[in-house]
Amino acid sequence: MDTQTAKKIFKADRYAALTGVEILDAGKGYCRACLKIEDKHMNAANVVQGGAIFTLADLAFAVASNSRGRLALAINVNISFLKAASKGMLYAIAREVAEPGKLGAYDVLVTDDNNHIIARFNGMVYRKNVPIPE
């Protein structure tokens, strides 16, 4: 899946769009996405709320795992928050761990403008025998 196809398909991910997540680059088993930090992303401690970071990582994971044309749905995910962020941009890079079969494993790193790691996300998907809805 190329970047333009990914943007077209994942425009239907309404929650990620509502939060402001954007796809920057996509390919087989790969996605790079970003989120411009805005006031609406802040929690009561004035740092980016974990759900916003999770949504960024999750969209990158979804694009990477669906990049081979078959519908892939998450069956397990985990995120570790390593550093707080409060301004600038966040980036998520999702990569396939190994050539996938029915199950696919992915690692996602979320970084800030200075390339500091903000969060580490890993997830597993189950691939159905149906194409991705377009």
Coordinates of N, CA, C and O in Angstrom, one line a residue:
M1 N 0.8 -1.2 0.0 CA 0.0 0.0 0.0 C 0.9 1.2 0.0 O 1.8 1.4 0.8
D2 N 0.6 2.1 -0.9 CA 1.4 3.4 -0.9 C 0.7 4.4 -0.1 O -0.3 4.2 0.5
T3 N 1.4 5.5 0.1 CA 0.9 6.6 1.0 C -0.4 7.1 0.6 O -1.3 7.3 1.5
Q4 N -0.7 7.4 -0.7 CA -1.9 8.0 -1.1 C -3.1 7.0 -0.9 O -4.2 7.4 -0.4
T5 N -2.9 5.7 -1.1 CA -3.9 4.7 -0.9 C -4.2 4.6 0.6 O -5.4 4.6 1.0
A6 N -3.2 4.7 1.4 CA -3.4 4.6 2.9 C -4.2 5.8 3.4 O -5.1 5.6 4.2
K7 N -3.9 7.0 2.9 CA -4.6 8.2 3.3 C -6.1 8.1 2.9 O -7.0 8.4 3.6
K8 N -6.3 7.5 1.7 CA -7.7 7.4 1.2 C -8.5 6.4 2.1 O -9.6 6.7 2.5
I9 N -7.9 5.2 2.3 CA -8.6 4.2 3.1 C -8.8 4.6 4.6 O -9.9 4.5 5.1
F10 N -7.7 5.2 5.2 CA -7.8 5.5 6.6 C -8.4 6.8 6.9 O -8.5 7.2 8.1
K11 N -8.9 7.5 5.9 CA -9.7 8.7 6.1 C -11.0 8.3 6.8 O -11.6 9.0 7.6
A12 N -11.4 7.0 6.7 CA -12.6 6.5 7.3 C -12.3 6.2 8.8 O -13.3 5.9 9.5
D13 N -11.1 6.3 9.3 CA -10.8 6.1 10.7 C -11.1 7.5 11.4 O -10.3 8.3 11.6
R14 N -12.4 7.6 11.7 CA -12.9 8.9 12.1 C -12.3 9.4 13.5 O -12.1 10.6 13.7
Y15 N -12.0 8.5 14.4 CA -11.5 8.9 15.7 C -10.1 9.5 15.5 O -9.8 10.5 16.0
A16 N -9.2 8.8 14.7 CA -7.9 9.3 14.5 C -7.9 10.6 13.8 O -7.2 11.5 14.2
A17 N -8.8 10.8 12.9 CA -9.0 12.1 12.2 C -9.4 13.1 13.1 O -8.9 14.3 13.1
L18 N -10.3 12.8 14.0 CA -10.8 13.8 15.0 C -9.7 14.3 15.9 O -9.7 15.5 16.3
T19 N -8.8 13.4 16.2 CA -7.7 13.8 17.1 C -6.6 14.6 16.4 O -5.8 15.2 17.0
G20 N -6.6 14.5 15.0 CA -5.6 15.2 14.2 C -4.4 14.4 13.7 O -3.5 14.9 13.2
V21 N -4.5 13.1 13.9 CA -3.4 12.2 13.4 C -3.4 12.2 11.9 O -4.4 12.2 11.2
E22 N -2.2 12.3 11.3 CA -2.0 12.4 9.8 C -1.0 11.3 9.4 O 0.0 11.1 10.1
I23 N -1.2 10.6 8.3 CA -0.3 9.7 7.7 C 0.7 10.5 6.9 O 0.3 11.3 6.0
L24 N 2.0 10.3 7.1 CA 3.0 10.9 6.4 C 3.6 10.0 5.3 O 3.9 10.5 4.2
D25 N 3.8 8.8 5.6 CA 4.4 7.8 4.7 C 3.9 6.4 5.0 O 3.8 6.1 6.1
A26 N 3.7 5.6 3.9 CA 3.3 4.2 4.1 C 3.9 3.3 3.1 O 4.1 3.8 1.9
G27 N 4.1 2.1 3.4 CA 4.6 1.1 2.5 C 4.3 -0.3 3.1 O 3.6 -0.4 4.1
K28 N 4.7 -1.3 2.4 CA 4.5 -2.7 2.9 C 5.1 -2.8 4.3 O 6.3 -2.7 4.6
G29 N 4.2 -3.1 5.3 CA 4.6 -3.3 6.7 C 5.1 -2.1 7.4 O 5.8 -2.2 8.4
Y30 N 4.8 -0.9 6.9 CA 5.4 0.3 7.4 C 4.4 1.5 7.4 O 3.7 1.6 6.5
C31 N 4.5 2.3 8.4 CA 3.8 3.6 8.4 C 4.5 4.6 9.3 O 5.0 4.3 10.3
R32 N 4.5 5.9 8.8 CA 5.0 7.0 9.6 C 3.8 8.0 9.7 O 3.3 8.4 8.6
A33 N 3.4 8.3 10.9 CA 2.3 9.2 11.1 C 2.7 10.3 12.1 O 3.7 10.2 12.8
C34 N 1.9 11.4 12.2 CA 2.3 12.5 13.1 C 1.0 13.0 13.7 O -0.1 12.8 13.3
L35 N 1.3 13.8 14.8 CA 0.2 14.5 15.5 C 0.8 15.8 16.0 O 1.8 15.8 16.8
K36 N 0.2 16.9 15.6 CA 0.6 18.2 16.1 C -0.1 18.4 17.5 O -1.3 18.3 17.6
I37 N 0.7 18.6 18.5 CA 0.2 18.7 19.9 C -0.6 20.1 20.0 O -0.1 21.1 19.7
E38 N -1.8 19.9 20.4 CA -2.7 21.1 20.6 C -3.2 21.0 22.1 O -3.1 20.0 22.7
D39 N -3.9 22.1 22.5 CA -4.4 22.2 23.8 C -5.4 21.0 24.1 O -5.4 20.5 25.2
K40 N -6.2 20.6 23.1 CA -7.1 19.6 23.3 C -6.5 18.2 23.6 O -7.2 17.3 24.0
H41 N -5.2 18.0 23.4 CA -4.5 16.8 23.7 C -4.0 16.7 25.1 O -3.5 15.7 25.5
M42 N -4.1 17.8 25.8 CA -3.5 17.9 27.2 C -4.4 17.3 28.2 O -5.6 17.4 28.2
N43 N -3.7 16.7 29.2 CA -4.4 16.2 30.4 C -4.3 17.2 31.5 O -3.8 18.3 31.3
A44 N -4.8 16.9 32.7 CA -4.8 17.8 33.8 C -3.4 18.2 34.3 O -3.2 19.2 35.0
A45 N -2.4 17.3 34.0 CA -1.0 17.6 34.4 C -0.3 18.5 33.3 O 0.9 18.7 33.4
N46 N -1.0 18.9 32.3 CA -0.5 19.7 31.2 C 0.5 19.0 30.3 O 1.5 19.6 29.9
V47 N 0.4 17.7 30.2 CA 1.2 16.9 29.2 C 0.2 16.2 28.3 O -1.0 16.1 28.7
V48 N 0.7 15.7 27.2 CA -0.2 15.0 26.3 C -0.8 13.8 26.9 O -0.1 12.9 27.5
Q49 N -2.1 13.7 26.8 CA -2.9 12.6 27.4 C -2.5 11.3 26.8 O -2.3 11.2 25.5
G50 N -2.4 10.2 27.5 CA -2.0 8.9 27.0 C -2.8 8.4 25.9 O -2.3 7.8 25.0
G51 N -4.1 8.7 25.9 CA -5.0 8.2 24.9 C -4.7 8.9 23.5 O -4.8 8.2 22.5
A52 N -4.2 10.1 23.5 CA -3.8 10.8 22.3 C -2.6 10.1 21.7 O -2.5 9.9 20.5
I53 N -1.6 9.8 22.6 CA -0.4 9.1 22.1 C -0.7 7.7 21.6 O -0.3 7.3 20.6
F54 N -1.6 7.0 22.3 CA -2.0 5.7 21.9 C -2.7 5.7 20.6 O -2.5 4.9 19.7
T55 N -3.6 6.7 20.3 CA -4.3 6.8 19.1 C -3.3 7.1 17.9 O -3.5 6.4 16.8
L56 N -2.3 7.9 18.1 CA -1.3 8.1 17.1 C -0.6 6.8 16.8 O -0.5 6.4 15.6
A57 N -0.1 6.1 17.8 CA 0.6 4.8 17.6 C -0.4 3.7 16.9 O 0.0 3.0 16.1
D58 N -1.6 3.7 17.4 CA -2.6 2.7 16.9 C -2.9 2.9 15.4 O -3.0 2.0 14.7
L59 N -2.9 4.2 15.0 CA -3.2 4.4 13.5 C -2.0 4.0 12.7 O -2.2 3.3 11.7
A60 N -0.8 4.3 13.1 CA 0.4 3.8 12.4 C 0.4 2.3 12.3 O 0.7 1.7 11.3
F61 N 0.1 1.6 13.4 CA 0.0 0.2 13.5 C -1.1 -0.3 12.6 O -0.8 -1.3 11.8
A62 N -2.2 0.3 12.5 CA -3.3 -0.1 11.6 C -2.9 0.0 10.2 O -3.1 -1.0 9.4
V63 N -2.2 1.1 9.8 CA -1.8 1.2 8.4 C -0.8 0.2 8.0 O -0.9 -0.5 7.0
A64 N 0.2 0.0 8.9 CA 1.3 -0.9 8.6 C 0.7 -2.4 8.5 O 1.1 -3.1 7.6
S65 N -0.2 -2.7 9.4 CA -0.7 -4.1 9.4 C -1.7 -4.4 8.3 O -1.8 -5.5 7.9
N66 N -2.3 -3.4 7.8 CA -3.3 -3.6 6.7 C -2.6 -3.3 5.3 O -3.3 -3.4 4.3
S67 N -1.3 -3.1 5.3 CA -0.7 -2.6 4.1 C -0.5 -3.7 3.0 O -0.2 -3.5 1.9
R68 N -0.8 -5.0 3.4 CA -0.7 -6.1 2.4 C -2.0 -6.4 1.8 O -2.1 -7.4 1.1
G69 N -3.1 -5.6 2.0 CA -4.3 -5.8 1.3 C -5.4 -6.6 2.0 O -6.6 -6.5 1.6
R70 N -5.1 -7.4 3.0 CA -6.1 -8.1 3.8 C -6.4 -7.4 5.0 O -5.5 -6.8 5.7
L71 N -7.7 -7.4 5.4 CA -8.2 -6.8 6.6 C -7.5 -7.4 7.8 O -7.5 -8.6 8.1
A72 N -6.8 -6.5 8.6 CA -6.1 -6.9 9.8 C -6.7 -6.2 11.0 O -6.8 -5.0 10.9
L73 N -7.0 -6.9 12.0 CA -7.6 -6.3 13.2 C -6.8 -6.7 14.4 O -6.3 -7.8 14.6
A74 N -6.6 -5.7 15.3 CA -5.8 -5.9 16.5 C -6.4 -7.0 17.4 O -7.6 -7.0 17.6
I75 N -5.5 -7.9 17.9 CA -6.0 -8.8 18.9 C -5.2 -8.6 20.2 O -5.7 -9.1 21.3
N76 N -4.1 -7.9 20.2 CA -3.4 -7.6 21.4 C -2.5 -6.4 21.2 O -1.9 -6.3 20.1
V77 N -2.5 -5.4 22.1 CA -1.6 -4.3 22.0 C -1.1 -3.9 23.4 O -1.7 -4.2 24.4
N78 N 0.1 -3.3 23.4 CA 0.7 -2.9 24.7 C 1.4 -1.6 24.4 O 2.0 -1.4 23.4
I79 N 1.3 -0.6 25.4 CA 2.0 0.6 25.2 C 2.7 1.0 26.5 O 2.2 0.7 27.6
S80 N 3.9 1.4 26.4 CA 4.7 1.9 27.6 C 5.0 3.4 27.3 O 5.6 3.7 26.3
F81 N 4.6 4.3 28.3 CA 4.9 5.7 28.2 C 6.2 6.0 28.8 O 6.4 5.7 30.0
L82 N 7.2 6.5 28.1 CA 8.6 6.6 28.6 C 8.9 8.1 28.9 O 9.9 8.3 29.7
K83 N 8.3 9.0 28.3 CA 8.6 10.4 28.6 C 7.4 11.3 28.2 O 6.6 10.9 27.3
A84 N 7.2 12.3 29.0 CA 6.0 13.2 28.7 C 6.4 14.2 27.6 O 7.5 14.5 27.3
A85 N 5.3 14.6 26.9 CA 5.4 15.6 25.9 C 4.4 16.7 26.1 O 3.3 16.4 26.6
S86 N 4.7 17.9 25.7 CA 3.7 19.0 25.9 C 3.7 20.0 24.8 O 2.8 20.9 24.8
K87 N 4.5 19.9 23.8 CA 4.5 20.9 22.7 C 5.2 20.3 21.5 O 5.9 19.3 21.6
G88 N 4.9 20.9 20.3 CA 5.5 20.5 19.1 C 4.8 19.4 18.4 O 3.5 19.3 18.4
M89 N 5.5 18.4 17.8 CA 4.9 17.3 17.1 C 5.3 16.0 17.7 O 6.4 15.9 18.3
L90 N 4.4 15.0 17.5 CA 4.8 13.6 17.8 C 4.7 12.8 16.6 O 3.9 13.1 15.7
Y91 N 5.6 11.9 16.5 CA 5.7 11.0 15.3 C 5.6 9.6 15.7 O 6.2 9.2 16.7
A92 N 5.0 8.7 14.9 CA 4.9 7.3 15.2 C 5.4 6.6 14.0 O 4.9 6.9 12.9
I93 N 6.3 5.7 14.2 CA 6.8 4.8 13.1 C 6.5 3.4 13.4 O 7.0 2.9 14.5
A94 N 5.7 2.8 12.6 CA 5.3 1.4 12.8 C 6.1 0.5 11.8 O 6.2 0.9 10.6
R95 N 6.6 -0.6 12.3 CA 7.3 -1.6 11.4 C 6.9 -3.0 11.7 O 6.7 -3.4 12.9
E96 N 6.8 -3.8 10.7 CA 6.5 -5.2 10.8 C 7.6 -5.9 11.4 O 8.8 -5.6 11.0
V97 N 7.4 -6.8 12.3 CA 8.5 -7.5 13.0 C 9.0 -8.6 12.1 O 10.2 -8.9 12.0
A98 N 8.1 -9.3 11.4 CA 8.4 -10.4 10.5 C 7.3 -10.5 9.4 O 6.2 -10.0 9.6
E99 N 7.7 -11.1 8.3 CA 6.7 -11.4 7.2 C 5.5 -12.0 7.8 O 5.6 -13.1 8.4
P100 N 4.3 -11.4 7.7 CA 3.1 -11.9 8.4 C 2.4 -13.0 7.7 O 2.5 -13.1 6.4
G101 N 1.7 -13.8 8.5 CA 0.8 -14.8 8.0 C -0.6 -14.4 8.5 O -1.0 -13.2 8.4
K102 N -1.3 -15.3 9.1 CA -2.6 -15.0 9.7 C -2.4 -14.1 10.9 O -3.2 -13.2 11.1
L103 N -1.3 -14.2 11.6 CA -1.0 -13.3 12.7 C 0.2 -12.4 12.2 O 1.1 -12.8 11.5
G104 N 0.1 -11.1 12.6 CA 1.2 -10.2 12.3 C 1.6 -9.5 13.6 O 0.8 -9.0 14.3
A105 N 2.9 -9.3 13.8 CA 3.5 -8.5 14.9 C 4.1 -7.3 14.4 O 4.8 -7.2 13.4
Y106 N 3.9 -6.2 15.2 CA 4.4 -4.8 14.8 C 4.9 -4.1 16.0 O 4.4 -4.2 17.1
D107 N 6.0 -3.3 15.8 CA 6.5 -2.4 16.8 C 6.3 -1.0 16.3 O 6.5 -0.7 15.1
V108 N 6.0 -0.1 17.3 CA 5.8 1.3 17.0 C 6.5 2.1 18.0 O 6.4 1.9 19.2
L109 N 7.3 3.0 17.5 CA 8.0 4.0 18.4 C 7.4 5.4 18.2 O 7.2 5.8 17.0
V110 N 7.0 6.0 19.3 CA 6.5 7.4 19.2 C 7.6 8.3 19.7 O 8.2 8.1 20.8
T111 N 8.0 9.3 18.9 CA 9.0 10.2 19.2 C 8.5 11.7 19.1 O 7.5 11.9 18.5
D112 N 9.4 12.6 19.7 CA 9.0 14.0 19.6 C 9.9 14.7 18.5 O 10.7 14.0 17.8
D113 N 9.9 16.0 18.5 CA 10.6 16.8 17.5 C 12.2 16.6 17.6 O 12.9 16.7 16.7
N114 N 12.6 16.2 18.9 CA 14.0 16.0 19.1 C 14.4 14.6 19.0 O 15.5 14.2 19.5
N115 N 13.5 13.7 18.5 CA 13.8 12.3 18.4 C 13.9 11.6 19.7 O 14.5 10.5 19.8
H116 N 13.4 12.2 20.8 CA 13.3 11.5 22.1 C 12.1 10.5 22.0 O 11.1 10.8 21.5
I117 N 12.3 9.3 22.5 CA 11.3 8.3 22.6 C 10.3 8.7 23.6 O 10.6 8.8 24.8
I118 N 9.0 8.9 23.2 CA 7.9 9.2 24.1 C 7.2 8.0 24.6 O 6.8 7.8 25.7
A119 N 7.0 7.0 23.6 CA 6.3 5.8 24.0 C 6.7 4.7 23.1 O 7.2 4.9 21.9
R120 N 6.6 3.5 23.6 CA 6.9 2.2 22.8 C 5.6 1.4 22.8 O 5.0 1.1 23.9
F121 N 5.2 1.0 21.6 CA 3.9 0.3 21.4 C 4.2 -1.0 20.6 O 5.0 -0.9 19.7
N122 N 3.6 -2.1 21.0 CA 3.7 -3.2 20.2 C 2.3 -3.9 20.1 O 1.5 -3.7 21.0
G123 N 2.1 -4.5 18.9 CA 0.7 -5.0 18.7 C 0.8 -6.2 17.8 O 1.7 -6.5 17.1
M124 N -0.3 -7.0 18.0 CA -0.5 -8.2 17.1 C -1.9 -8.1 16.5 O -2.8 -7.7 17.1
V125 N -1.9 -8.5 15.2 CA -3.2 -8.5 14.5 C -3.5 -9.9 14.0 O -2.6 -10.8 13.8
Y126 N -4.8 -10.1 13.7 CA -5.3 -11.3 13.0 C -5.7 -10.8 11.7 O -6.5 -9.8 11.6
R127 N -5.3 -11.5 10.6 CA -5.7 -11.2 9.3 C -6.8 -12.0 8.8 O -6.8 -13.3 8.8
K128 N -7.9 -11.4 8.4 CA -9.1 -12.1 7.9 C -8.9 -12.3 6.4 O -8.0 -11.7 5.8
N129 N -9.7 -13.2 5.9 CA -9.6 -13.6 4.4 C -10.5 -12.7 3.6 O -11.2 -13.1 2.7
V130 N -10.4 -11.4 3.9 CA -11.2 -10.4 3.2 C -10.3 -9.2 2.9 O -9.4 -8.9 3.6
P131 N -10.6 -8.5 1.8 CA -9.8 -7.3 1.5 C -10.1 -6.2 2.4 O -11.2 -6.2 3.0
I132 N -9.3 -5.2 2.5 CA -9.5 -4.0 3.2 C -10.7 -3.2 2.6 O -10.6 -3.0 1.4
P133 N -11.7 -2.8 3.4 CA -12.7 -2.0 2.8 C -12.2 -0.6 2.3 O -11.4 0.0 3.0
E134 N -12.6 -0.2 1.1 CA -12.1 1.1 0.6 C -13.2 2.1 0.5 O -14.3 1.9 0.4

